[in-house]
PDB file of C-alpha atoms and ligand atoms in Angstrom:
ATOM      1  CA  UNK A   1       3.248 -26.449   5.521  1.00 52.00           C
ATOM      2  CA  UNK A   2       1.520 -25.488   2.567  1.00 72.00           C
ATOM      3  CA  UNK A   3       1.715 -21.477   0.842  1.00 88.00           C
ATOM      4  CA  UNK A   4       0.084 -19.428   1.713  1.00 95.00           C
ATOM      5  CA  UNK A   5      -2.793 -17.154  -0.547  1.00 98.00           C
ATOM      6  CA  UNK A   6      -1.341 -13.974  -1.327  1.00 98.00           C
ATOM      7  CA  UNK A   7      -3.704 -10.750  -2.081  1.00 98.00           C
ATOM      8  CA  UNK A   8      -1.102  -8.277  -4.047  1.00 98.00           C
ATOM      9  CA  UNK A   9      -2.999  -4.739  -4.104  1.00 98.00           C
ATOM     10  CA  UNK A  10      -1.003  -1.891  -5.611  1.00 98.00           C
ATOM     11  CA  UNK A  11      -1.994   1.558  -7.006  1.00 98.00           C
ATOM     12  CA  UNK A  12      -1.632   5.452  -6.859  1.00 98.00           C
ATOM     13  CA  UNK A  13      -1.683   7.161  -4.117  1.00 95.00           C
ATOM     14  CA  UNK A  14      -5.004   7.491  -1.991  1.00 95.00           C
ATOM     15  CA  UNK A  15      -6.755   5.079  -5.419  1.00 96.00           C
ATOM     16  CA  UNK A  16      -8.440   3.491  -2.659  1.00 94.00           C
ATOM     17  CA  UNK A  17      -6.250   0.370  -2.217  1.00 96.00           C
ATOM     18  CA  UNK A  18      -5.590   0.312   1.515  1.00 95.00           C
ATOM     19  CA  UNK A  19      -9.957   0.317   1.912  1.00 95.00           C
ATOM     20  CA  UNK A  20      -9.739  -2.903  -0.107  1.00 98.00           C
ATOM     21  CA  UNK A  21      -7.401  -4.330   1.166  1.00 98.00           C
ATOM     22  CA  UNK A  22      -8.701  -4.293   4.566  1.00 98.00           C
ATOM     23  CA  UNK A  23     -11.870  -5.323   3.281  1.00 98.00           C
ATOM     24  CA  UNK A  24     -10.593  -8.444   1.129  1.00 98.00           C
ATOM     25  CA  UNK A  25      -8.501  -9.366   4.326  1.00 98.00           C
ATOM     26  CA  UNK A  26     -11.802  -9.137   6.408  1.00 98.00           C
ATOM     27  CA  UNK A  27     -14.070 -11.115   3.967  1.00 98.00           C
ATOM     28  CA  UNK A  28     -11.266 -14.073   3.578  1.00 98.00           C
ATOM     29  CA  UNK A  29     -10.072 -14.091   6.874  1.00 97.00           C
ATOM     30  CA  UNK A  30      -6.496 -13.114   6.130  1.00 98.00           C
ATOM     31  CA  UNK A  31      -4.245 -10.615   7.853  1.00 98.00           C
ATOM     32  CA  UNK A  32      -3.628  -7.455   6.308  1.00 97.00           C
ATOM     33  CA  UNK A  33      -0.437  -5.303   5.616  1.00 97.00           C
ATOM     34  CA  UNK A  34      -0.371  -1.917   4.458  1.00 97.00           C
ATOM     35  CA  UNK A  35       3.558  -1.782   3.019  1.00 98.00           C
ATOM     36  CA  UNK A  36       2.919   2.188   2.829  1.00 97.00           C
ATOM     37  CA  UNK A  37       2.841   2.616   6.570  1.00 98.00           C
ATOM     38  CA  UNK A  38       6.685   0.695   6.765  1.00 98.00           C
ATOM     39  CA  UNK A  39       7.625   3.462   4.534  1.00 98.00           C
ATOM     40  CA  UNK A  40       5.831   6.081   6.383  1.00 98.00           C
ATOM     41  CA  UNK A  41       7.191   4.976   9.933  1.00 98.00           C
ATOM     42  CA  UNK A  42      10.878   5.414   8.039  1.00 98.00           C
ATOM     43  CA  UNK A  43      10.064   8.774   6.937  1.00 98.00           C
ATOM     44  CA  UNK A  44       8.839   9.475  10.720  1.00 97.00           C
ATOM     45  CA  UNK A  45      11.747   7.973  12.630  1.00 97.00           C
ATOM     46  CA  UNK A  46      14.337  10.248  10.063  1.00 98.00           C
ATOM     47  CA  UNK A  47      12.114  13.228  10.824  1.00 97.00           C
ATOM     48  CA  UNK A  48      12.218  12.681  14.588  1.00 95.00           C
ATOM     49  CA  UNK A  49      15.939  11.761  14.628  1.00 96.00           C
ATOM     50  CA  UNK A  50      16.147  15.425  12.732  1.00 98.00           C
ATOM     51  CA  UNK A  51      17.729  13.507   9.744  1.00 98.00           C
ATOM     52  CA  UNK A  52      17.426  13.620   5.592  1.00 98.00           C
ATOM     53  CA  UNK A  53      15.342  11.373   4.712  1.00 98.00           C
ATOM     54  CA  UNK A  54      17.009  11.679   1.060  1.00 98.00           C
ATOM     55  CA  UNK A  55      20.497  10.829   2.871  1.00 98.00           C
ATOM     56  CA  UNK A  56      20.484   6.828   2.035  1.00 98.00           C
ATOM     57  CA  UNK A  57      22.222   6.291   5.482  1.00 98.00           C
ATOM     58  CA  UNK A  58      19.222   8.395   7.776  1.00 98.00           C
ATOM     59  CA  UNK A  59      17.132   6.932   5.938  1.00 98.00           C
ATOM     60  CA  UNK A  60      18.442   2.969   6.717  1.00 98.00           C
ATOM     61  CA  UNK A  61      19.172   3.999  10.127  1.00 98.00           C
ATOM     62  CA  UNK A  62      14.984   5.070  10.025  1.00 97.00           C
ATOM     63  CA  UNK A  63      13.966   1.756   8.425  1.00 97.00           C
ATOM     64  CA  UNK A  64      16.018  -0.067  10.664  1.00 95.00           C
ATOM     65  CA  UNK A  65      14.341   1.936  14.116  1.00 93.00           C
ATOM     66  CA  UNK A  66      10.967   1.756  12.934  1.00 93.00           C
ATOM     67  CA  UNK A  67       8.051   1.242  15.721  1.00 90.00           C
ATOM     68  CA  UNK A  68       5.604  -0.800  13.697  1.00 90.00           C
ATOM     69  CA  UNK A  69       2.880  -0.012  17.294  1.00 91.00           C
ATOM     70  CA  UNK A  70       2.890   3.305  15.796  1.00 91.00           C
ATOM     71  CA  UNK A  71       1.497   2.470  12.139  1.00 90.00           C
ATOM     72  CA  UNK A  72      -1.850   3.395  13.342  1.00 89.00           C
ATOM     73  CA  UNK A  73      -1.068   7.334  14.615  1.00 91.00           C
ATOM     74  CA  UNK A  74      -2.073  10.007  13.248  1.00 89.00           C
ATOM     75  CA  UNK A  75       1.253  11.685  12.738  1.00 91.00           C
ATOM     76  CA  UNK A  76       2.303   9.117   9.841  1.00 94.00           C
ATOM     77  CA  UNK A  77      -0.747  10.204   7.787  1.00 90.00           C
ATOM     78  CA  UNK A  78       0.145  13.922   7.217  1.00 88.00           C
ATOM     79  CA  UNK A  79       1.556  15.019   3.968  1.00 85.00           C
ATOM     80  CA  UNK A  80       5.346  16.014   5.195  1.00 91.00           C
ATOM     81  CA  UNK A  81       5.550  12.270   6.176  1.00 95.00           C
ATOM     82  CA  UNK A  82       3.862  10.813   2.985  1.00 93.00           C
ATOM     83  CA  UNK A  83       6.460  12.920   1.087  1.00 94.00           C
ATOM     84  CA  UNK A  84       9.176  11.766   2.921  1.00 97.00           C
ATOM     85  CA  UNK A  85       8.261   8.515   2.692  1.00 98.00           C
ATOM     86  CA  UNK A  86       8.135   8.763  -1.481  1.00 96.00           C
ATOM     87  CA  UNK A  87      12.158   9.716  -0.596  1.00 97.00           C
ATOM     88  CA  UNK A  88      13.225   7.292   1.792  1.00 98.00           C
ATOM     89  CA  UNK A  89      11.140   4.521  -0.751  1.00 98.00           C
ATOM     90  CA  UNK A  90      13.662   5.658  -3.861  1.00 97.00           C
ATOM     91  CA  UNK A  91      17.026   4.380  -1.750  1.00 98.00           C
ATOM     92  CA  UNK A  92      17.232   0.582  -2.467  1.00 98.00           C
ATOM     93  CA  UNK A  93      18.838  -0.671   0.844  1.00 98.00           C
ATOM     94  CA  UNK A  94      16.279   0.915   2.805  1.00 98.00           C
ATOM     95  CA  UNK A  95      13.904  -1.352   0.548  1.00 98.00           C
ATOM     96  CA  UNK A  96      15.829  -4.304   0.834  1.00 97.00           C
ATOM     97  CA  UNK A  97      15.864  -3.366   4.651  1.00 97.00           C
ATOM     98  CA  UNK A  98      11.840  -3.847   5.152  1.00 98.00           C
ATOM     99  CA  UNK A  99      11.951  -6.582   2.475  1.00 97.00           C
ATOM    100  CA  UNK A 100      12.288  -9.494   4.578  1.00 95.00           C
ATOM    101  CA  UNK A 101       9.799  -8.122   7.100  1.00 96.00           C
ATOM    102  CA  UNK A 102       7.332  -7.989   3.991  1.00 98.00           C
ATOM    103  CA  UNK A 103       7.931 -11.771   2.835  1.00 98.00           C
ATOM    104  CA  UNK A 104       7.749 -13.356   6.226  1.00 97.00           C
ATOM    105  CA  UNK A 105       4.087 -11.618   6.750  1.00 97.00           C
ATOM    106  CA  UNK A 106       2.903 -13.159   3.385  1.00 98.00           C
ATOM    107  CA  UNK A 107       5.203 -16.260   4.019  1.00 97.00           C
ATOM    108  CA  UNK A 108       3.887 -16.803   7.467  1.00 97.00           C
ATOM    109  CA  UNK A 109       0.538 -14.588   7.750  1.00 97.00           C
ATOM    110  CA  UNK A 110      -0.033 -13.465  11.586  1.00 95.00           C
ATOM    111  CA  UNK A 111      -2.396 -15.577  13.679  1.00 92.00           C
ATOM    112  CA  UNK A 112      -2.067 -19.033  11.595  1.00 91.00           C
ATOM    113  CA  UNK A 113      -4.268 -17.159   8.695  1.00 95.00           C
ATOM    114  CA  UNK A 114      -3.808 -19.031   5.315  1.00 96.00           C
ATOM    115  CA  UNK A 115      -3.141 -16.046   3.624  1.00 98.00           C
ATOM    116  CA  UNK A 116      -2.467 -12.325   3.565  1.00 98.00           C
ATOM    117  CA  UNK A 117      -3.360  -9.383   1.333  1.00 98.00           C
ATOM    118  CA  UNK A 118      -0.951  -7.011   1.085  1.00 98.00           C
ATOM    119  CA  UNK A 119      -0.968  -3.374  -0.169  1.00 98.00           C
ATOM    120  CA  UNK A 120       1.724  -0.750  -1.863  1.00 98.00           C
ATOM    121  CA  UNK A 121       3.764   0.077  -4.991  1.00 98.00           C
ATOM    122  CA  UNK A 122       5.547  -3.297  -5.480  1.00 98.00           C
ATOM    123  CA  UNK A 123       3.985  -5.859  -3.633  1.00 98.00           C
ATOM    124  CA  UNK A 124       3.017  -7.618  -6.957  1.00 98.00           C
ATOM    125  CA  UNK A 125       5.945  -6.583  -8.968  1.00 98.00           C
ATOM    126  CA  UNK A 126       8.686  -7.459  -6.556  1.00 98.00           C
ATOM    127  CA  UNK A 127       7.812  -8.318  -3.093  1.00 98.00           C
ATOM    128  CA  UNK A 128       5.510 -11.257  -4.010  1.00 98.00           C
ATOM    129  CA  UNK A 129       5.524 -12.044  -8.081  1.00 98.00           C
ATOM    130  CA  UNK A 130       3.578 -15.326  -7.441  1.00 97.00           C
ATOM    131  CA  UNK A 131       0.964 -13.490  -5.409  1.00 98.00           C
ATOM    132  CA  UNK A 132      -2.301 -15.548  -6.049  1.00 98.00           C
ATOM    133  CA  UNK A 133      -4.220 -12.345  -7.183  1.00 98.00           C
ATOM    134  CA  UNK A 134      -2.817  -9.547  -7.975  1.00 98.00           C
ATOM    135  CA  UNK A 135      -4.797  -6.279  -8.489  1.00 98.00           C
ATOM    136  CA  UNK A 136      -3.445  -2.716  -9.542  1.00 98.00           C
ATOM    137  CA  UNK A 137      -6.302   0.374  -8.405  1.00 98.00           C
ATOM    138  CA  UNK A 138      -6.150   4.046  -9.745  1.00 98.00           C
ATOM    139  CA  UNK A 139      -8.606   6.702  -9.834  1.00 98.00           C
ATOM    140  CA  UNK A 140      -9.027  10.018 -11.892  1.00 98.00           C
ATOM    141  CA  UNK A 141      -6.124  12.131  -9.888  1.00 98.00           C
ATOM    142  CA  UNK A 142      -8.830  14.752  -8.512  1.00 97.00           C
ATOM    143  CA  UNK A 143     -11.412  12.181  -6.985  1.00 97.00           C
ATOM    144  CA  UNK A 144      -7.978  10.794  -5.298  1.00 97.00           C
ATOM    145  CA  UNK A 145      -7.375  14.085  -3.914  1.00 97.00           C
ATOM    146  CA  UNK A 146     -11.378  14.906  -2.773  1.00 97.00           C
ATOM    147  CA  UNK A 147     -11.068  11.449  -0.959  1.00 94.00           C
ATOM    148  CA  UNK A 148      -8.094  12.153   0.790  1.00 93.00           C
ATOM    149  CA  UNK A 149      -9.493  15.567   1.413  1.00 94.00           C
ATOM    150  CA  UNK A 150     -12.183  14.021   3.190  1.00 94.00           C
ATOM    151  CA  UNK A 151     -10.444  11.201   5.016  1.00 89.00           C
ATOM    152  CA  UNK A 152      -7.906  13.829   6.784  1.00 88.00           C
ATOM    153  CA  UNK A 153     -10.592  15.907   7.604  1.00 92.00           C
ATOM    154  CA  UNK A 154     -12.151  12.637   9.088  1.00 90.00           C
ATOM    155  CA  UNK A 155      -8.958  12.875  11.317  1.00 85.00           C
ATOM    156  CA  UNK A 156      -9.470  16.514  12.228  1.00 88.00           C
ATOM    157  CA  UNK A 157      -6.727  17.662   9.521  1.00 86.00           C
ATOM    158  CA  UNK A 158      -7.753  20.361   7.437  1.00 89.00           C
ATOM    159  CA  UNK A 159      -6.011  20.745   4.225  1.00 89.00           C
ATOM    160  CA  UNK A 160      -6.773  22.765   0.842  1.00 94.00           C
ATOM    161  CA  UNK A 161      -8.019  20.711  -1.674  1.00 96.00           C
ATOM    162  CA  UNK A 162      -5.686  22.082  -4.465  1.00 96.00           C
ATOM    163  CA  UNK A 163      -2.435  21.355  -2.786  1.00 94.00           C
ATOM    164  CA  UNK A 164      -3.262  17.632  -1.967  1.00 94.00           C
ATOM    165  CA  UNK A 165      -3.942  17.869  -5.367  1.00 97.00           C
ATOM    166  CA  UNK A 166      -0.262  18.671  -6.430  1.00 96.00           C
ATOM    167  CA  UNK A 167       1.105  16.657  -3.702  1.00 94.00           C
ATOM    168  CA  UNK A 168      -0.276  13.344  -4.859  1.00 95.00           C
ATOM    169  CA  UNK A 169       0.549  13.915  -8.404  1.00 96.00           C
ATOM    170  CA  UNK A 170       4.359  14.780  -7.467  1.00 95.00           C
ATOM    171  CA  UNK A 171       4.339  11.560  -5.311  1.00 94.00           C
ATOM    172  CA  UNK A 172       2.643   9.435  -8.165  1.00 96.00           C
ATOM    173  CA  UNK A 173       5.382  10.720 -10.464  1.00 97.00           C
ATOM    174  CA  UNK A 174       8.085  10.247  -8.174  1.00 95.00           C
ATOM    175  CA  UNK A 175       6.983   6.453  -7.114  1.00 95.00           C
ATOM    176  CA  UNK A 176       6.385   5.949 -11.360  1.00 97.00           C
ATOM    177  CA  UNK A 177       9.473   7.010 -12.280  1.00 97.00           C
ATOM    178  CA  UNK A 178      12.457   6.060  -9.623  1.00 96.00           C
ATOM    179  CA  UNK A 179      14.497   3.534 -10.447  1.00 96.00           C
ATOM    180  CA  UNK A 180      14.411   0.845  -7.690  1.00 96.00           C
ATOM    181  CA  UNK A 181      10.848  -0.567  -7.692  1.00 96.00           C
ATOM    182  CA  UNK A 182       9.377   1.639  -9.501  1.00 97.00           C
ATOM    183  CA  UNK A 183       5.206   1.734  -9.602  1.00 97.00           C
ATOM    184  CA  UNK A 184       3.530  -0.210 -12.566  1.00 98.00           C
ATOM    185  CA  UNK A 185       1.055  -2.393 -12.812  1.00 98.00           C
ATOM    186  CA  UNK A 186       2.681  -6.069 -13.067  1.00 98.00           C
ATOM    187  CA  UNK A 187       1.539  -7.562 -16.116  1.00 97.00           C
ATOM    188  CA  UNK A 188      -0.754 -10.074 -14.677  1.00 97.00           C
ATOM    189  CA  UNK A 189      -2.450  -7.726 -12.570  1.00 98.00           C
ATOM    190  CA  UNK A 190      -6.124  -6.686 -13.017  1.00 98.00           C
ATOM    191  CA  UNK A 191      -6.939  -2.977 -12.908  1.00 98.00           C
ATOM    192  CA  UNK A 192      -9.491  -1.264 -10.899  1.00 98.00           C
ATOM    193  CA  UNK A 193     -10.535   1.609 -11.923  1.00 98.00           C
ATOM    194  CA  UNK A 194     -12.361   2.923  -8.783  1.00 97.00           C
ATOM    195  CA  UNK A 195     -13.087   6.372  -9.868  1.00 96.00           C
ATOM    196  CA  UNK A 196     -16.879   5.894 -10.334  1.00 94.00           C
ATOM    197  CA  UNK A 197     -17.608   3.762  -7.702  1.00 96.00           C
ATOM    198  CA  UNK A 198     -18.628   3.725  -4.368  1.00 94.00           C
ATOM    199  CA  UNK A 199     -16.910   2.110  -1.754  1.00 94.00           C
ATOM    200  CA  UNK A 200     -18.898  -0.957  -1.390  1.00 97.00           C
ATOM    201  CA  UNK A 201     -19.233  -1.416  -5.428  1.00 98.00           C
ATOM    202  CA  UNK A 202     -15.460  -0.933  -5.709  1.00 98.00           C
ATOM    203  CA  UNK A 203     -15.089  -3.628  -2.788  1.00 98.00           C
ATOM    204  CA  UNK A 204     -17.501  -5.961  -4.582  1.00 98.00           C
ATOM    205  CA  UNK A 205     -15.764  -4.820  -8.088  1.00 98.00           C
ATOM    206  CA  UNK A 206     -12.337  -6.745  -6.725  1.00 98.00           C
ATOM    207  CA  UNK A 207     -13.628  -9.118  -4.714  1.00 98.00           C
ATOM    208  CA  UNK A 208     -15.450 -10.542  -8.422  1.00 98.00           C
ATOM    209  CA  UNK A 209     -11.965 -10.083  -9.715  1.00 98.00           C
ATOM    210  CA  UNK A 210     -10.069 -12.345  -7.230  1.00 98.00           C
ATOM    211  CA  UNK A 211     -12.513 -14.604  -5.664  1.00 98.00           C
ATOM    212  CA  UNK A 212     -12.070 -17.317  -8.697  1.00 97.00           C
ATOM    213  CA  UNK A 213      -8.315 -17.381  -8.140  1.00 97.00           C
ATOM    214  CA  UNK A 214      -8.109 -17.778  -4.000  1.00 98.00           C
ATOM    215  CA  UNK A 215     -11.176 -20.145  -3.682  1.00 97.00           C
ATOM    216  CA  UNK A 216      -9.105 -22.144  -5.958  1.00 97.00           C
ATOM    217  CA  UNK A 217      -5.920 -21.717  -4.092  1.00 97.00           C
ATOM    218  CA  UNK A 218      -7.887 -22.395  -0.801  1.00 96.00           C
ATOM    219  CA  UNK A 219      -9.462 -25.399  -1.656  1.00 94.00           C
ATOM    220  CA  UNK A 220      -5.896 -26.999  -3.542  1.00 92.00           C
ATOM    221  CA  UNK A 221      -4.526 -25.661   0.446  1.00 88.00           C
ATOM    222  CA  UNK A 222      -7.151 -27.721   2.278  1.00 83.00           C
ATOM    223  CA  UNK A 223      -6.586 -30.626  -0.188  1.00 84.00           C
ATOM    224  CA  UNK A 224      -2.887 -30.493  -0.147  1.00 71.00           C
TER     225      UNK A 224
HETATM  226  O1  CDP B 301      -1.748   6.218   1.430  1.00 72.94           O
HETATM  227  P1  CDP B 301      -1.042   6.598   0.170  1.00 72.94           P
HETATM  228  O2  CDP B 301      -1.533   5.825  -1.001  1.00 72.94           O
HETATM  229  O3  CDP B 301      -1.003   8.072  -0.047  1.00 72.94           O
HETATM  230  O4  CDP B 301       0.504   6.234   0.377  1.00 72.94           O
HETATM  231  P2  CDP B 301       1.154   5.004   1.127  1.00 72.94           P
HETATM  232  O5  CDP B 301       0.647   3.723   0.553  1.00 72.94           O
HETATM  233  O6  CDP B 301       1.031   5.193   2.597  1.00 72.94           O
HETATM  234  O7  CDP B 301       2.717   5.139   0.695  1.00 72.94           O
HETATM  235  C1  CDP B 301       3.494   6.270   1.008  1.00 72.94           C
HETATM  236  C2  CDP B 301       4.703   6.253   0.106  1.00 72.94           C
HETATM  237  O8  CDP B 301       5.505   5.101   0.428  1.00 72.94           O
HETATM  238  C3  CDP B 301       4.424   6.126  -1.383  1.00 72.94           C
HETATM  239  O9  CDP B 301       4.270   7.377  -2.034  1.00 72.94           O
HETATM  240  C4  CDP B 301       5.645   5.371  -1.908  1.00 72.94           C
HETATM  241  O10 CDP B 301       6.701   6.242  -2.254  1.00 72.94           O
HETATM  242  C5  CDP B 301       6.092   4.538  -0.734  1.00 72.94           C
HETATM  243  N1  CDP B 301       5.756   3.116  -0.863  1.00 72.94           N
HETATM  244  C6  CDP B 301       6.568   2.319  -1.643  1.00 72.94           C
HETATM  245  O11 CDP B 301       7.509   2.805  -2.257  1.00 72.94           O
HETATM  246  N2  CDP B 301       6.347   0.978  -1.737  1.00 72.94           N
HETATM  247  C7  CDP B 301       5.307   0.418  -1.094  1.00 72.94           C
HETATM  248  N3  CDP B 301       5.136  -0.901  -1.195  1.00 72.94           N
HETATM  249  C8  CDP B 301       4.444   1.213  -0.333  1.00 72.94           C
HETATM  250  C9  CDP B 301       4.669   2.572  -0.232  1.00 72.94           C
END
């Protein structure tokens, strides 16, 4: 069978990546993995089990109970989990534990797609290097924080504006500067800057940037 096309979209926290992702996956027809919610449903399963989610061995024991029919709730989007999920990220074996999850979905996309895009810290970095397209997306830090402000609200959270704030730039700093797969921008990755631009100009911003390279790899696929 031939590879499949691989979509690598990493970034800061709340840069906008998971919107375009989901979008990209729509317009191609691929299926879509955000790698953030893995991490978030490990931070969850420690918190419920009344764990550390610094403790490496809560937080494998997490990684290795998550309940991937919960990645859509509610209760993995608040900030306590998204914290604890920055901690349980730092400890390598829980990363190596959700790494073979993450390369059979790109390996084998869900539903016979020909190819996946896939969002997070280190999707282009280390869980798929060859990715076809790889993009890294970032935003001024306080536009992050209005937009989260705004998409919690969405979910009938409120939170003060300020404190996101200081929560996203402790978890960019964090993700930037552990150890294990740490976040940078691979260096054949294109950044997006999505800071002044709307949703739909951002979405039509990366989908210029990576149509060239997956046409191409769709059209060797059909060939080959
Ligand atoms: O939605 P947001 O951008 O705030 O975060 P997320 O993508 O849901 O990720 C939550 C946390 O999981 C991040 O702060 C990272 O520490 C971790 N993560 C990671 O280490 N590697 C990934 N591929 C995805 C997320």
């Amino acid at each position: 069978m031939s590879k499949s096309v691989v979509i690598a979209v990493d970034g800061t926290a709340a840069s906008g990546k998971g919107t375009l992702a989901k979008r990209l996956a729509a317009h191609f027809g691929f299926a879509h993995l955000d790698s953030g919610a893995l991490y978030r449903l490990t931070a969850l399963a420690v918190l419920q089990a009344g764990g550390d989610p610094a403790d490496p061995a809560d937080a494998v024991r997490g990684a290795q109970t998550i309940d991937l029919s919960l990645a859509g709730d509610l209760a993995i989007r608040t900030d306590k989990v998204g914290q604890a999920a920055s901690q349980v990220a730092a400890i390598g074996a829980v990363r190596q534990a959700l790494l073979d999850f993450q390369r059979g979905f790109l390996a084998s996309p869900p539903g016979g797609s020909p190819g996946a895009v896939m969002d997070g810290r280190d999707i282009g970095t280390v869980i798929s290097p060859d990715a076809t397209a790889k993009l890294y997306v970032d935003a001024r830090p306080e536009l992050r924080a209005h937009r989260r402000w705004l998409e919690l609200k969405g979910m009938g959270i409120e939170r003060d504006e300020q404190g996101l704030l200081a929560e996203l730039n402790a978890r960019d700093a964090a993700d930037k500067s552990r150890p294990i797969s740490p976040l940078v921008q691979a260096p054949d990755a294109v950044l997006l800057d999505t800071s002044d631009l709307s949703i739909d100009a951002a979405f039509a911003a990366a989908l210029a940037l990576v149509s060239p390279r997956i046409e191409g790899a769709l059209k060797d696929r059909h060939r080959g």
